[in-house]
Structures are given as C-alpha cells and as structure tokens.
Short mmCIF file of C-alpha atoms and ligand atoms in Angstrom, two decimals:
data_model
loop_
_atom_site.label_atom_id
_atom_site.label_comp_id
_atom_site.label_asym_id
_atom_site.label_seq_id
_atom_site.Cartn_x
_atom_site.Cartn_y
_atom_site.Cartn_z
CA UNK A 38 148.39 196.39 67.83
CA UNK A 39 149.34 199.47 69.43
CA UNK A 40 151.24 199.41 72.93
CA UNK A 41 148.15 201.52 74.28
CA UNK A 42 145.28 199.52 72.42
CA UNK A 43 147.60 196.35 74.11
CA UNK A 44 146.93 198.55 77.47
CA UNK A 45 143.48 199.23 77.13
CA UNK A 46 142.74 195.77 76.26
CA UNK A 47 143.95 194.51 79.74
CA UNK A 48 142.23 196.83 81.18
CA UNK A 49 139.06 196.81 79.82
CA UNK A 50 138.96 192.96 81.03
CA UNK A 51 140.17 194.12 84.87
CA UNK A 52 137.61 196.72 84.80
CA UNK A 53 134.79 193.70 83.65
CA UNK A 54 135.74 191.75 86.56
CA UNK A 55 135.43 194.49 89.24
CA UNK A 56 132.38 195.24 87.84
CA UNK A 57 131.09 191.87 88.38
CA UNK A 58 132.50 192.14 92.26
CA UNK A 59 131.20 195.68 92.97
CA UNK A 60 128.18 196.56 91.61
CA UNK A 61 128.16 200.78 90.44
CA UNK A 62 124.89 201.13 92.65
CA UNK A 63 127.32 200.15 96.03
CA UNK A 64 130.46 203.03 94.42
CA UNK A 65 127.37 205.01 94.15
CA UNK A 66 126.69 204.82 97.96
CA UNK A 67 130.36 204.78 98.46
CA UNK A 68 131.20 208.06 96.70
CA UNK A 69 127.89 209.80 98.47
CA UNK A 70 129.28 208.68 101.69
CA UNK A 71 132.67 210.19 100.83
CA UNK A 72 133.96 213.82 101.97
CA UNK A 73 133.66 215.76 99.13
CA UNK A 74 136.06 216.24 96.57
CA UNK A 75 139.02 218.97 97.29
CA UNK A 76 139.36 221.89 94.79
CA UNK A 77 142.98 221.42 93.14
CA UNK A 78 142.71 224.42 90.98
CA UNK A 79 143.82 227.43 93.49
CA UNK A 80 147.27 225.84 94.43
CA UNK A 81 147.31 225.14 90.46
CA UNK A 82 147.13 228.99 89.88
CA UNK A 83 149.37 230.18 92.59
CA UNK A 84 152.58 232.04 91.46
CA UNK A 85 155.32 229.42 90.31
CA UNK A 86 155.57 226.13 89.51
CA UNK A 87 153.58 223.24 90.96
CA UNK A 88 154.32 219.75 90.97
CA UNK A 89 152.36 216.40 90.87
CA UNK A 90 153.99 213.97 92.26
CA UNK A 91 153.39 210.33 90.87
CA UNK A 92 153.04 206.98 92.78
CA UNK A 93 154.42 205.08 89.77
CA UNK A 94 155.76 201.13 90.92
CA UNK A 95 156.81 200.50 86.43
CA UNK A 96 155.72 201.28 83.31
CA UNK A 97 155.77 199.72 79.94
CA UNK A 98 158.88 201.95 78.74
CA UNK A 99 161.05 201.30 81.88
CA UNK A 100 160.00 198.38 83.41
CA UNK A 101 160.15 198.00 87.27
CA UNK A 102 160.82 201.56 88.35
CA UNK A 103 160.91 201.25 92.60
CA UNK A 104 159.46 198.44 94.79
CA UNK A 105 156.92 201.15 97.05
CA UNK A 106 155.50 198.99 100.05
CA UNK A 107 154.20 202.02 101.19
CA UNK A 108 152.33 204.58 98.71
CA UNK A 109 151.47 206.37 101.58
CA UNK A 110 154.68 207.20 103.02
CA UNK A 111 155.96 208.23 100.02
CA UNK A 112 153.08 210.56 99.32
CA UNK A 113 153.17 212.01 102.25
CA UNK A 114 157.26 212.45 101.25
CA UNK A 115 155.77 214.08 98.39
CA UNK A 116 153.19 216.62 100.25
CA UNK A 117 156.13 217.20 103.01
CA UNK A 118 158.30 218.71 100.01
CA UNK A 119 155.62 220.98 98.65
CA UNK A 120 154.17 218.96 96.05
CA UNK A 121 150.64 220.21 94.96
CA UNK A 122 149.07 217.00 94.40
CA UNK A 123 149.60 213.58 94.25
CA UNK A 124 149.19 211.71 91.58
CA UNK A 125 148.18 207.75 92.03
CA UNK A 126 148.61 205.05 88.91
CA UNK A 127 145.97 202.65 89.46
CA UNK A 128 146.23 200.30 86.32
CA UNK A 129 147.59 196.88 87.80
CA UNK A 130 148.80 194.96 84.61
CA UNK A 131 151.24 197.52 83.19
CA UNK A 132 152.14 199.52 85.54
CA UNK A 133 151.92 197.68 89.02
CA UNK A 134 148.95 200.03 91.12
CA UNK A 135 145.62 199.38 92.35
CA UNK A 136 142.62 201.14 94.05
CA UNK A 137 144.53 199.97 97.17
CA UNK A 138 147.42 202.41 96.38
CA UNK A 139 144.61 205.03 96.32
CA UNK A 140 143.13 204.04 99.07
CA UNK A 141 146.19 204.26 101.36
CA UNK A 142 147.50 207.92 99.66
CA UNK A 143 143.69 209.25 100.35
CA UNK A 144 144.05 208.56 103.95
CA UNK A 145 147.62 210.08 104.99
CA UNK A 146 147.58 213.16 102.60
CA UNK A 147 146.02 216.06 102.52
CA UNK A 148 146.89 217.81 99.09
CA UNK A 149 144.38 216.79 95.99
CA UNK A 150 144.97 213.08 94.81
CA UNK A 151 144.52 212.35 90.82
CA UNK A 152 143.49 208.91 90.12
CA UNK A 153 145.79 207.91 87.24
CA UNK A 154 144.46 205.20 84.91
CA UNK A 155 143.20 204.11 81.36
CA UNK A 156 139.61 205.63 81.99
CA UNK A 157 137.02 204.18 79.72
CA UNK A 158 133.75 203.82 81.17
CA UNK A 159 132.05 206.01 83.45
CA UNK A 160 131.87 203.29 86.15
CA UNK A 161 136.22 204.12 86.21
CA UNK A 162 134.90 207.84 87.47
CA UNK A 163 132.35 206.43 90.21
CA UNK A 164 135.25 204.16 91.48
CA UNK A 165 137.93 206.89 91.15
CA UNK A 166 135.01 209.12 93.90
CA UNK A 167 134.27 205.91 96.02
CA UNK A 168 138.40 205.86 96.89
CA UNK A 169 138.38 209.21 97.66
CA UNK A 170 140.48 210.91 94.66
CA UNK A 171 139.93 214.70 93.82
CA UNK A 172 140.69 214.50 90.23
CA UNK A 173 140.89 211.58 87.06
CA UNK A 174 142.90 211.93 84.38
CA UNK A 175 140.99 211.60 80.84
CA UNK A 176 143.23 210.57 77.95
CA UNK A 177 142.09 212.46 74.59
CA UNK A 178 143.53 209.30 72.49
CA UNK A 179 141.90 206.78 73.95
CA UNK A 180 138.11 208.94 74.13
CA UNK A 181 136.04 208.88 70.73
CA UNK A 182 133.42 210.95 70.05
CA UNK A 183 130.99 211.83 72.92
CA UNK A 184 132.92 209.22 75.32
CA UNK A 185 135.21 212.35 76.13
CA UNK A 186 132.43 215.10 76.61
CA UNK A 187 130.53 212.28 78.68
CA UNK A 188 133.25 211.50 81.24
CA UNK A 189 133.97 215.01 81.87
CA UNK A 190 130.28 215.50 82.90
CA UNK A 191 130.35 212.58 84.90
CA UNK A 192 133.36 213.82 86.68
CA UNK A 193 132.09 217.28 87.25
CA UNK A 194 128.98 215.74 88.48
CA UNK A 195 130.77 213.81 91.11
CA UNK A 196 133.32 216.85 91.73
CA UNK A 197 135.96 215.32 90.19
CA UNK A 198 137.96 217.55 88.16
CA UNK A 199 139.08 216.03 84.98
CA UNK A 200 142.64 216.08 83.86
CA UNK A 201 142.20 216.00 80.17
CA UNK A 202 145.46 214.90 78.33
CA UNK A 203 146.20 215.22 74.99
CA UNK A 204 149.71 214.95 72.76
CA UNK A 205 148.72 216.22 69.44
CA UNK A 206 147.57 219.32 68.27
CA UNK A 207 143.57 217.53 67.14
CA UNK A 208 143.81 216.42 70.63
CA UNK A 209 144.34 219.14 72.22
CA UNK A 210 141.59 220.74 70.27
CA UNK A 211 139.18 218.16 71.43
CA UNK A 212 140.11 218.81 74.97
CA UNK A 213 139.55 222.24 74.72
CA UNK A 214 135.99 221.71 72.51
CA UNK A 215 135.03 219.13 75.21
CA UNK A 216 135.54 222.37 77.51
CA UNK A 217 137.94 221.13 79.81
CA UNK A 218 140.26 223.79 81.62
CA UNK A 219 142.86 221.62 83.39
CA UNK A 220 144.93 220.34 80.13
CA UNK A 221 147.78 217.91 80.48
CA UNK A 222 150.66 217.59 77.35
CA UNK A 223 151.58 213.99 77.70
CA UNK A 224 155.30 214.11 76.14
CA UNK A 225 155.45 210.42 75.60
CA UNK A 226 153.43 209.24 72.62
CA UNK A 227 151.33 206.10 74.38
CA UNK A 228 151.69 204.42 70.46
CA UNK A 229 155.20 203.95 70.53
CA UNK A 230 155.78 205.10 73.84
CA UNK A 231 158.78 207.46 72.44
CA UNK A 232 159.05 210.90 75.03
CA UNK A 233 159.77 214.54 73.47
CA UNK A 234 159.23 217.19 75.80
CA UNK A 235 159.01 219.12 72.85
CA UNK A 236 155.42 218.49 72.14
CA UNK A 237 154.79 220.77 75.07
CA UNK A 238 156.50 223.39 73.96
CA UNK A 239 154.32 223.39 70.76
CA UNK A 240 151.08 222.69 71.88
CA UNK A 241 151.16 224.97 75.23
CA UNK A 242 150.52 228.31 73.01
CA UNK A 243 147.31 226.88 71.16
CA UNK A 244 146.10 226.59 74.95
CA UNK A 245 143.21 229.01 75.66
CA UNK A 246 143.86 231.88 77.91
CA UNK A 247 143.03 230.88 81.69
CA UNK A 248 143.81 226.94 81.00
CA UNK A 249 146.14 225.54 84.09
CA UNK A 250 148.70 223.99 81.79
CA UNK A 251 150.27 220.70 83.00
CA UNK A 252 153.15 219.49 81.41
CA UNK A 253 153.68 215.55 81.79
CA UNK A 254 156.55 212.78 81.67
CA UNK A 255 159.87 212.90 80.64
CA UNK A 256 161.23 214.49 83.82
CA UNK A 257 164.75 213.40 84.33
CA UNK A 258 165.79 216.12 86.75
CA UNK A 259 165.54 220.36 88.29
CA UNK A 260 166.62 221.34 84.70
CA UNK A 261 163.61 219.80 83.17
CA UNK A 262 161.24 221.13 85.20
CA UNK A 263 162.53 224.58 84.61
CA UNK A 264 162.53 224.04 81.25
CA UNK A 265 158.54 223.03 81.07
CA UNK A 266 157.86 226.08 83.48
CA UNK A 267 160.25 228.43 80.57
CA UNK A 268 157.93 226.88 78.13
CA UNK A 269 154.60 227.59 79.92
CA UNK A 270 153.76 224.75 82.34
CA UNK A 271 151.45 225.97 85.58
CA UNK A 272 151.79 222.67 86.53
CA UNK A 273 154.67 219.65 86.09
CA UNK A 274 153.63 216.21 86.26
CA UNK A 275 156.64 213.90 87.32
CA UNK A 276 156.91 210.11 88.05
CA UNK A 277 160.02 208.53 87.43
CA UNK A 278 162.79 211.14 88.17
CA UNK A 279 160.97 211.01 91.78
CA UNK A 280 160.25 207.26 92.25
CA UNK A 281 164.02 206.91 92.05
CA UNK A 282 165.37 209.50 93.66
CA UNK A 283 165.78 208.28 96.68
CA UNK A 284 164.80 211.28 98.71
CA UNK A 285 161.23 212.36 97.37
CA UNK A 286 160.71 214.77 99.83
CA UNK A 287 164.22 216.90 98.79
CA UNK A 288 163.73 216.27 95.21
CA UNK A 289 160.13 217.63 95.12
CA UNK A 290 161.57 220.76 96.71
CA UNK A 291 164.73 221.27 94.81
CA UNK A 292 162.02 220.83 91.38
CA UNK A 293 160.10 223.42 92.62
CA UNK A 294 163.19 225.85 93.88
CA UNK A 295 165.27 225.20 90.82
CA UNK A 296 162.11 226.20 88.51
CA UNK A 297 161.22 229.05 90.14
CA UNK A 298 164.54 230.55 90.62
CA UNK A 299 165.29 229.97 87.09
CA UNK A 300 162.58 232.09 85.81
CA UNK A 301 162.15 234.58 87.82
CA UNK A 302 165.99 235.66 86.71
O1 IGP B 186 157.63 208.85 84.87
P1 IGP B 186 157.51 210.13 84.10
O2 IGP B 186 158.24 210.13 82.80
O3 IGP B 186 157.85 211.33 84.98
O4 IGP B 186 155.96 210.28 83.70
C1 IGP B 186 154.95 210.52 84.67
C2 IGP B 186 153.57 210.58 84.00
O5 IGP B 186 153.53 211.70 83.16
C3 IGP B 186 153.25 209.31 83.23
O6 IGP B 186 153.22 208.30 84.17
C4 IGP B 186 151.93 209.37 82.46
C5 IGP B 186 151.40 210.45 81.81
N1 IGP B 186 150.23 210.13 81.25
C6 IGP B 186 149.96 208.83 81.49
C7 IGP B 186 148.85 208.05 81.13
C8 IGP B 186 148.83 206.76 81.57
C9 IGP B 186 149.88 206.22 82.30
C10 IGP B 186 150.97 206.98 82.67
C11 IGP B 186 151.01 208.30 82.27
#
C-alpha cells in the first residue's frame, strides 16, 4: 500500500466518526450562519510573489516538525509578514491538525485561510465552510472520475475556492478539464513521498493562460522561493522552511523580498 492510500485510509475512518457526531444538516446551518467566504484570488494576481503560509505541526516525510500551542499566533506571525493566505493542515493522524487549528486561525486572521486535508467526500467541503476557511485544497491523485468535477462544484457552491493540486502532467490535465483556475504543483510525490521542485518547472508551461499558479513543498529557504517565482509560480506554498524558522513573521518577508528582488533584476 501506498503511503497516501495508508493516509487516506485513516482518514476516511476519522471522517466516518465525525460524521456520526455532526450530522451534514447541522455544518449545513453552520456554514449558512458563517460570514461569507473571502475572495483569495486578487492578492493571488497582484504583481510579485505571494506566499501561503502553512500551519504544519509533522508530516509523514519529517516527522514532528514544531510543537505550535498556538496556530493562531503563528498565523497571525504569518499575515504580520505579508503572507497572502494561510494555509491550515487539518488531517490529525499524519500530520498532527484538527478543525480546532482552523478554528483558532479563522478567528485572529484576516487574510484567506485554505483548509488543508485529504478531501474525499463532499461532507470534508461543508465542514471546511462551517470553520470558516476561504478555500480547500482538492488533490487530483486521490479524485477519480466525477469525484473531482463534483467537489469543485460543491466548493464553488459554498464559495469556497478550490485549490486543485496535481504532480503529473494527466493530473494536471484533469485539473484543468475539471475547470479549475487556482492550480497547485505539489513537488513531493504523495506515493513515495520523494520532493523535486522540478516537477514545477515542467508542468507550469502546460498551465492555461490566466491560471494563478501555486507552486508547493520543498521550500528550504529565500533561494527557493525565487527559484519557483523564475519558473512561473504566482503563488508559493511553504510549510516546513517556516514552521522552523523560528521567526515566521521575518522569514515570510525576507521569501517574499528575496523573490521579488531577484526577478525583477
Ligand atoms: O513543508 P513543505 O515542504 O513546505 O510543504 C508544504 C505543503 O506544500 C505540503 O504540506 C503539502 C502540499 N500538498 C499537500 C497535501 C497534503 C498534505 C500536505 C501537503
């Protein structure tokens, strides 16, 4: 077994028992009751780089990455240093997060919030509304046939905008068949979990004119980021690099700086 069919497997059976808890009429009410969704598209398509920042605790690669008893402090670390969105991993088993985590970041920030997570099941989407996120990330790999086309309606009908990621080239195509405009390059491969940045570089010029291109993982430091932006990248997704870093705020910044300065000479 793959390590993502591994993944999926846990979380199919967390997503069966908050289903059982929380019934989808109640994160109906919830996400009707919630303000409405923010638009993360026009700080997307301003000049120069933009970064997502990630509220990542560990991950199947790297283990435990950083302890965070306070998502919301750091994401508001993360919005302080410019960062466009935040990005929120909500899959417990693997990777340590929880609706919680997306609870607290929804409250202090005010930049767009992606709900980051093994979606499956359209119920994922109404929960991903009821906490208040702004966008859900879709993964190509794990979406077969109309599951992919279905979810993206589902989030556009809730506002959502879907953050369809792909890391092949017949993924990639899928995304952009399904019609989804906000496409992500995963650089690790979830079935071995190995990272080339690479892939982006390929796959960013079979992207349709007018895409927001979002270039994700593998982001060790400033020089990596430029390097995405050289290659294309509207947008950089990075987790790790600012987990670690010890000063969020500075580092999201310094991406950012270093990125832009880079290509504009
Ligand atoms: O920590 P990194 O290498 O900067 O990666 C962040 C992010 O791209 C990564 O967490 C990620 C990208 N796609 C995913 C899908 C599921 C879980 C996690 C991910």
């Amino acid at each position: 077994m793959s390590v993502l069919d591994a993944i999926l497997e846990g979380v199919r059976e967390d997503l069966e028992r908050r289903r059982s808890e929380t019934p989808l009429a109640e994160l109906r009410a919830r996400a009707a009751d919630a303000p409405p969704a923010l638009d993360p598209m026009p700080a997307f398509l301003e000049p120069g780089v933009s970064i997502i920042a990630e509220v990542k605790r560990r991950s199947p690669s790297k283990g435990d990455l950083a302890d965070i008893p306070d998502p919301a402090s750091l994401a508001a670390e993360y919005a302080a240093g410019g960062a466009a969105a935040v990005s929120v991993l909500t899959e417990r088993r693997r990777f340590g997060g929880s609706l919680a985590d997306l609870d607290a970041v929804r409250a202090r920030v005010e930049v767009p919030v992606l709900r980051k997570d093994f979606i499956v099941d359209p119920y994922q989407v109404w929960e991903a509304r009821a906490h208040g996120a702004d966008l859900a990330l879709l993964m190509v790999v794990s979406l077969d046939g109309s599951l992919l086309a279905d979810l993206m309606g589902l989030c556009r009908e809730v506002g959502l905008t879907p953050l369809v990621e792909s890391h092949t080239a017949d993924e990639l195509e899928r995304a952009v068949d399904a019609g989804a405009t906000l496409l992500g390059v995963n650089a690790r491969d979830l079935t071995t979990l190995d990272v080339d940045r690479s892939v982006f570089a390929r796959l960013a010029p079979l992207m349709p004119e007018g895409a927001v291109r979002v270039a994700e993982s593998g982001v060790a430091g400033p020089q990596d980021v430029a390097e995405y932006r050289r290659w294309g990248a509207d947008v950089v997704l990075v987790g790790e690099a600012l987990v670690r870093s010890g000063d969020p705020r500075a580092s999201v910044g310094r991406f950012i700086e270093t990125a832009n300065a880079q290509v504009a000479s």
